[in-house]
mmCIF file of C-alpha atoms in Angstrom:
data_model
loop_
_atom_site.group_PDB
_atom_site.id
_atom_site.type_symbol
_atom_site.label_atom_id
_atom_site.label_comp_id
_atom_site.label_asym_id
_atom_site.label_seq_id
_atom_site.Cartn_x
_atom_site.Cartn_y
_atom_site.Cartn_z
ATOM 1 C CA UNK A 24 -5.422 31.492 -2.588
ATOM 2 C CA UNK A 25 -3.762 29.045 -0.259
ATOM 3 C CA UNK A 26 -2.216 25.489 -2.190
ATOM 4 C CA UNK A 27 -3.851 23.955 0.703
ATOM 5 C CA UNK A 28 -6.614 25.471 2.531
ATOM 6 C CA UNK A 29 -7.977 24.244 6.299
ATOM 7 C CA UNK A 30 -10.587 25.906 8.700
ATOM 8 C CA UNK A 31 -9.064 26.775 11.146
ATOM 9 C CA UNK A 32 -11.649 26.350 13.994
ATOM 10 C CA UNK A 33 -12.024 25.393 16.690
ATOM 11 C CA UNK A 34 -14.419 23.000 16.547
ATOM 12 C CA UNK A 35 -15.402 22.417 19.972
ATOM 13 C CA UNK A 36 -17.433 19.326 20.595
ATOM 14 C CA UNK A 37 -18.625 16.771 23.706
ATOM 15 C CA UNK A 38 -17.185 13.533 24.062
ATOM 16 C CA UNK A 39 -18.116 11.008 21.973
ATOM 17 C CA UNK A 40 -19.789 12.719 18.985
ATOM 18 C CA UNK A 41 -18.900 12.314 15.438
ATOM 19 C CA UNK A 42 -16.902 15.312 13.920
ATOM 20 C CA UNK A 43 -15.999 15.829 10.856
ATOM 21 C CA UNK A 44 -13.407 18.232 8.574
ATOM 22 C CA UNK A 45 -11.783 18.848 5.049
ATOM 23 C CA UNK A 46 -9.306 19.963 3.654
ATOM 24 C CA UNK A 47 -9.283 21.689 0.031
ATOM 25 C CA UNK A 48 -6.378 21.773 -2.381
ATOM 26 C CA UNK A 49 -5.753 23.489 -5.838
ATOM 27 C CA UNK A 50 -3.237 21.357 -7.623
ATOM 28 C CA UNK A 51 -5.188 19.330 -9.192
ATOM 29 C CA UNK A 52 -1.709 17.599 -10.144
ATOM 30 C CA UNK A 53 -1.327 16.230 -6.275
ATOM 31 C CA UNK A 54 -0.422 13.009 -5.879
ATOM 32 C CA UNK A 55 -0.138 11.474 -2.236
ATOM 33 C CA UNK A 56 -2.463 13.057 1.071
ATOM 34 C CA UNK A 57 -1.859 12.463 4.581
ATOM 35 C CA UNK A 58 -3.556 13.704 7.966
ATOM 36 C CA UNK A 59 -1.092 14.684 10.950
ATOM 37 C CA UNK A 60 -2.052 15.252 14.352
ATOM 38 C CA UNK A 61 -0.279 17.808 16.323
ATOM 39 C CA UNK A 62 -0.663 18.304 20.090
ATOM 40 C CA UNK A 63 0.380 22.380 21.393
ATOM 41 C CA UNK A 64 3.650 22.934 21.464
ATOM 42 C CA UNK A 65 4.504 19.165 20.108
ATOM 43 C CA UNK A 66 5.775 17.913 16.506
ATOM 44 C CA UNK A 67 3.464 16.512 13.815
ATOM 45 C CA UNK A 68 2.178 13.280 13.988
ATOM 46 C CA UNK A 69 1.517 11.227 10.935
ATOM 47 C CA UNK A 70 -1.944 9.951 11.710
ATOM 48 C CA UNK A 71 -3.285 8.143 8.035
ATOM 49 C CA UNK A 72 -2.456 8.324 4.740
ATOM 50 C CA UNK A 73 -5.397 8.390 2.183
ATOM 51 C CA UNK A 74 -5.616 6.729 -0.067
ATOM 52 C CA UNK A 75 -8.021 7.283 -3.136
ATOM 53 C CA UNK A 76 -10.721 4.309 -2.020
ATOM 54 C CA UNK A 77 -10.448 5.816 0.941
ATOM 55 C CA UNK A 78 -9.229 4.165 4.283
ATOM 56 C CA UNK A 79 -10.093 3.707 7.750
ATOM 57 C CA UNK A 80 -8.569 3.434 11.243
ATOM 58 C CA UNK A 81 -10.531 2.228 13.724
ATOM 59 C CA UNK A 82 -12.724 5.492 14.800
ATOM 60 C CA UNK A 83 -10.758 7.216 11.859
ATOM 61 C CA UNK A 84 -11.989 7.591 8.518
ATOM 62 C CA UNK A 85 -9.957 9.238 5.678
ATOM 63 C CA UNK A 86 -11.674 10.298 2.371
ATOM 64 C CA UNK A 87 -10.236 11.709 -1.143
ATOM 65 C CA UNK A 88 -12.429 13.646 -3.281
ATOM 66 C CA UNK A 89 -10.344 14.561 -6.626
ATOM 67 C CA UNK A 90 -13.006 15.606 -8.597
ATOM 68 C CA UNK A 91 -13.597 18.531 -6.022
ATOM 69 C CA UNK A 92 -10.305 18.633 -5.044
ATOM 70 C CA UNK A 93 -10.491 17.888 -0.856
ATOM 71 C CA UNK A 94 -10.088 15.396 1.555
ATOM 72 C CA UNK A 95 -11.519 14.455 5.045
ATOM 73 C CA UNK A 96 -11.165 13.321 8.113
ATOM 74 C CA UNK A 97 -13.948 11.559 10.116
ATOM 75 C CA UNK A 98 -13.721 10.841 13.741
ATOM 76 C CA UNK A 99 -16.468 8.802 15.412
ATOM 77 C CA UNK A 100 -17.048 8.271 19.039
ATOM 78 C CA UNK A 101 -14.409 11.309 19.751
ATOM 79 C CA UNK A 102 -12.665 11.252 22.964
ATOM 80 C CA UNK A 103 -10.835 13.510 24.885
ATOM 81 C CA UNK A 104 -7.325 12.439 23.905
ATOM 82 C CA UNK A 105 -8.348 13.542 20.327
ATOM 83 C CA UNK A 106 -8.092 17.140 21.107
ATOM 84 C CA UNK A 107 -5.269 18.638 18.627
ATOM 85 C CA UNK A 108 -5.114 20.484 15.878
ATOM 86 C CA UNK A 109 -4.884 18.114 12.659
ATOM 87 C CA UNK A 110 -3.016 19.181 9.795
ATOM 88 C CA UNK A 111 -3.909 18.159 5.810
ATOM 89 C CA UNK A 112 -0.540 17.556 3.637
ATOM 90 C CA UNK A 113 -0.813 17.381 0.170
ATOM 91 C CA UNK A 114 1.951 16.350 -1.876
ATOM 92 C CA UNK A 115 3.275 16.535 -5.917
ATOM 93 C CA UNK A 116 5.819 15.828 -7.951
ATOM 94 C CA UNK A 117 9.220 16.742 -5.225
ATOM 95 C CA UNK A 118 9.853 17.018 -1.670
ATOM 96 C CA UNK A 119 9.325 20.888 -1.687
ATOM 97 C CA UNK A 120 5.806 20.045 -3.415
ATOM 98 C CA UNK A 121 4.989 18.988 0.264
ATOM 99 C CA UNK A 122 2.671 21.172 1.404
ATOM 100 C CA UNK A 123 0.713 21.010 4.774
ATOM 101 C CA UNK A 124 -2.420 23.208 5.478
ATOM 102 C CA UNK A 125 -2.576 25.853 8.747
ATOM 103 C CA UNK A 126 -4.306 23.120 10.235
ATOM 104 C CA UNK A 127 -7.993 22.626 12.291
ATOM 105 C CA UNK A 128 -8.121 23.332 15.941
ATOM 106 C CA UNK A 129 -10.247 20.357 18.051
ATOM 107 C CA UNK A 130 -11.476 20.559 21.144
ATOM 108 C CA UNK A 131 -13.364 17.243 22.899
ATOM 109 C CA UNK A 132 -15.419 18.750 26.161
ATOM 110 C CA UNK A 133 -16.244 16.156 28.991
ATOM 111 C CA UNK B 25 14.402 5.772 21.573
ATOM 112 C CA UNK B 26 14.924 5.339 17.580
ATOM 113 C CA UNK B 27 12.860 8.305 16.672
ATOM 114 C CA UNK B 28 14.277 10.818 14.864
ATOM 115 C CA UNK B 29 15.639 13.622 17.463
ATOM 116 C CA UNK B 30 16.731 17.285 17.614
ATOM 117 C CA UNK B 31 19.396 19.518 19.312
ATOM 118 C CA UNK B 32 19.321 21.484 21.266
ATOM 119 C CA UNK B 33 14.940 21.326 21.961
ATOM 120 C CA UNK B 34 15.161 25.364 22.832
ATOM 121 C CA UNK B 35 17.827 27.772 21.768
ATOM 122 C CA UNK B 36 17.727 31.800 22.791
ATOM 123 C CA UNK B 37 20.117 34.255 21.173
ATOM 124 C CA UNK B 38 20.660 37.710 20.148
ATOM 125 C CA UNK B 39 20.178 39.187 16.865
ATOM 126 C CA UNK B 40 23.214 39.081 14.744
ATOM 127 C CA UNK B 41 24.520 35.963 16.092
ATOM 128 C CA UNK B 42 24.726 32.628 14.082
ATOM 129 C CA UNK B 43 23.138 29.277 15.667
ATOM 130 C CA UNK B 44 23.069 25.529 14.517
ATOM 131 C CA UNK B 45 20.820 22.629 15.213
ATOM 132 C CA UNK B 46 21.517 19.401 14.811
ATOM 133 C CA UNK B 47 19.076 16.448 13.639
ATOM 134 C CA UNK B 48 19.554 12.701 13.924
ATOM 135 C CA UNK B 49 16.806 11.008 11.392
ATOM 136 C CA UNK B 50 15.491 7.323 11.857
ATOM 137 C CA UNK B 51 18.542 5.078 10.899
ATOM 138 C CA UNK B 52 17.246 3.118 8.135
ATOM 139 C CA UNK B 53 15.320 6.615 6.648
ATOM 140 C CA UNK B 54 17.642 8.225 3.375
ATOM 141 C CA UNK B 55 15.602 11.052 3.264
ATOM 142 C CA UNK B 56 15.872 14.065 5.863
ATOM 143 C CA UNK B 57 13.865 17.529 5.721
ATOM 144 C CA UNK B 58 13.681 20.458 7.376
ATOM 145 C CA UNK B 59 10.872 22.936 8.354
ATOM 146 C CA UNK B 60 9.662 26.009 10.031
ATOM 147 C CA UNK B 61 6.599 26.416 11.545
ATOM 148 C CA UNK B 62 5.528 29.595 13.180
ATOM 149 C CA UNK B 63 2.374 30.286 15.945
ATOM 150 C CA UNK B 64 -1.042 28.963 13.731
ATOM 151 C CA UNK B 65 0.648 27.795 10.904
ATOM 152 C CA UNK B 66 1.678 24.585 9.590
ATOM 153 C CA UNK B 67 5.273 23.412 8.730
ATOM 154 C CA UNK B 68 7.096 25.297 5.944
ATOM 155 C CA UNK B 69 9.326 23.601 3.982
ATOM 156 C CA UNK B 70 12.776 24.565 4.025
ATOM 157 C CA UNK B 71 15.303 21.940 2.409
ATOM 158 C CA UNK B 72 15.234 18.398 1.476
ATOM 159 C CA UNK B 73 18.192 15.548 1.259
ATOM 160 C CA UNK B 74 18.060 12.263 0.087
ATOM 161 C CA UNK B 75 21.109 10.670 1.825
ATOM 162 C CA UNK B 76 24.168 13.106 1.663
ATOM 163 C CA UNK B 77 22.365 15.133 -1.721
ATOM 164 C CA UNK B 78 20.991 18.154 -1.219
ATOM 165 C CA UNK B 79 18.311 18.322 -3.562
ATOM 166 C CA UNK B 80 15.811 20.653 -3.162
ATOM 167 C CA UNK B 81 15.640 24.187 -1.211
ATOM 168 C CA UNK B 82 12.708 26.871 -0.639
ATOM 169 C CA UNK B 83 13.174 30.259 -2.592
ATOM 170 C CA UNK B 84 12.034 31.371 0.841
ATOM 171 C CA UNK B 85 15.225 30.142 2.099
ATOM 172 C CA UNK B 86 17.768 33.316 2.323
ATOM 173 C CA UNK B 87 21.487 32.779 1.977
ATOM 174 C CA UNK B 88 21.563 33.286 5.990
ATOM 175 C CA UNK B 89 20.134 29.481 6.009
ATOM 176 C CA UNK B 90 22.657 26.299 5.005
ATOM 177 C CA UNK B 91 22.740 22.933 5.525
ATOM 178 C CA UNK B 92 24.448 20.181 5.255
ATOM 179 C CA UNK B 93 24.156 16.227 5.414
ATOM 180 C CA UNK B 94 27.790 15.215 5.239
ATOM 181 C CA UNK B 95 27.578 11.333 5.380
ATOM 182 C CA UNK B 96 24.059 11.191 4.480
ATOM 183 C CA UNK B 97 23.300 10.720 8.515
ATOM 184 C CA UNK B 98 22.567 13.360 10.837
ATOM 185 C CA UNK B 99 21.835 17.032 9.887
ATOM 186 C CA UNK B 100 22.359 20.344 10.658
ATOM 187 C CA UNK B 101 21.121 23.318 9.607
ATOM 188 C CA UNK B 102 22.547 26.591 10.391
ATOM 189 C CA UNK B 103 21.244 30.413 10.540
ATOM 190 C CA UNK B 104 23.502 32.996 10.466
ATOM 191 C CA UNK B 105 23.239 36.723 11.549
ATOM 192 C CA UNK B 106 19.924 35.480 12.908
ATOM 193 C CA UNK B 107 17.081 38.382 13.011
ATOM 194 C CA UNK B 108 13.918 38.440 14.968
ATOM 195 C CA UNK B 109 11.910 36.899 11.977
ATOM 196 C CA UNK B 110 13.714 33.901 12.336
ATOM 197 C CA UNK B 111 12.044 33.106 15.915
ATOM 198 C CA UNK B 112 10.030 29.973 15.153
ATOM 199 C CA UNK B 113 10.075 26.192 15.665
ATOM 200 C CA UNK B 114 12.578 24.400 13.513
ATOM 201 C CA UNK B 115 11.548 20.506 12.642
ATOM 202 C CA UNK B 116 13.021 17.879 11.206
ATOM 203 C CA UNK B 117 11.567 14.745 9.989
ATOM 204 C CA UNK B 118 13.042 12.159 7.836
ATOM 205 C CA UNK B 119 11.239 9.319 5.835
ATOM 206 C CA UNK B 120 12.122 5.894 4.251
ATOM 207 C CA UNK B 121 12.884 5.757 0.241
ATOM 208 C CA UNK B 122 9.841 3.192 -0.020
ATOM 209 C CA UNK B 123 6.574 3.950 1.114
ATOM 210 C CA UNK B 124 3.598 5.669 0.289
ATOM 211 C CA UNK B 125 4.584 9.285 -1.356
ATOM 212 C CA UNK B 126 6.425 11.111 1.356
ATOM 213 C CA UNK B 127 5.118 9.634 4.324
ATOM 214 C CA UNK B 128 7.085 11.442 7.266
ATOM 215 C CA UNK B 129 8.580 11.198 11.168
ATOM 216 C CA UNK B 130 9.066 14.320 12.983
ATOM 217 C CA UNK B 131 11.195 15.338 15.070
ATOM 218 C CA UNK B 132 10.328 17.303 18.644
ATOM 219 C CA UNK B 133 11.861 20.375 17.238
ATOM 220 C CA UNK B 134 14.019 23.336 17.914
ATOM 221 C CA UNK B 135 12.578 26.296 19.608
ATOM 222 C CA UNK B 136 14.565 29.342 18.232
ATOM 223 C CA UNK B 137 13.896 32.669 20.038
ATOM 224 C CA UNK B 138 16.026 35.565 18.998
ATOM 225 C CA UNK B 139 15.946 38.491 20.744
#
């Protein structure tokens, strides 16, 4: 099993609905969580951290579940410059403890 | 531009020769690391610095791979007797010794294709 596991997608979805993803992790010893958004053939993008209240960014809402071990990402009123894939990190204990999921391929449609 | 930034942005080479990139962090960051990320995957971690210290590198890392941080600035990490399994994209990001956990700024990478 994967330290941090992502579906992969695509999701594929029109322009302006609400989509939604998570992110599972089995250390249940991880400590800090981050979302990253990476366009094709560009670098990582840190996007939000989340936090354990959970946190939002304007149409971007970041959740922590520890008790089932995920996290999520919310976008509402997607648009079409939110098509990338978004990658989950999950981090513990040391720098090499930093360990990002395959990440989840999105698609906004006109 | 006082991103962090990466040379050269595409490299092509044969098999058996050696290749270095070079990686210039955010100035005010202490900490620098390097990945790998292949087609569909994410970023693999390959070494971590914390100014000139090299503290922590992947098992996955073969003796082929070293780097070095010599004035706890810019970066480079080197490959040598590259083989075909080393074709991948090569990041760098660095990040600040406050913050939230390990909070970090990538890099556009180095596109390694060995042939």
């Amino acid at each position: 099993r994967k330290e941090v596991e992502q579906d992969p997608g695509p999701f594929n979805v029109p322009e302006g609905a609400t989509v939604a993803f998570n992110c599972t992790y089995s250390n249940s010893a991880s400590q800090s969580f981050f979302w990253y958004r990476q366009d094709c053939r560009k670098e990582p993008k840190l996007l939000m951290s989340v936090y354990s209240s959970g946190n939002e960014d304007g149409r971007f809402t970041a959740q922590l579940n520890r008790a089932s071990q995920y996290i999520s990402l919310l976008i509402r009123d997607s648009k079409l410059s939110d098509s990338a894939t978004y990658l989950c990190v999950v981090s513990y204990s040391s720098a090499s403890k930093i360990i990002f999921g395959s990440g989840t391929r999105l698609s906004i449609r006109p | 531009d006082t991103g962090v930034s990466q040379d050269p942005r595409h490299k092509i080479t044969k098999r058996g020769q050696n290749v270095t990139f070079r990686c210039d962090p955010i100035s005010e960051h202490n900490r620098l690391y390097w990945y790998r990320q292949t087609l569909g995957q994410g970023p693999e971690f390959l070494t971590y610095f914390q100014n000139e210290a090299q503290l922590e590198k992947s098992r996955l890392l073969s003796d082929r791979f070293s780097a070095e941080r010599p004035k706890g600035s810019f970066s480079t990490l080197e490959i040598q007797r590259t083989e075909q399994g080393d074709s991948a994209m090569y990041l760098c990001a660095s990040s600040p010794m406050t913050g939230i956990g390990y909070e970090q700024y990538f890099g556009p990478g180095t596109r390694l294709t060995v042939t």
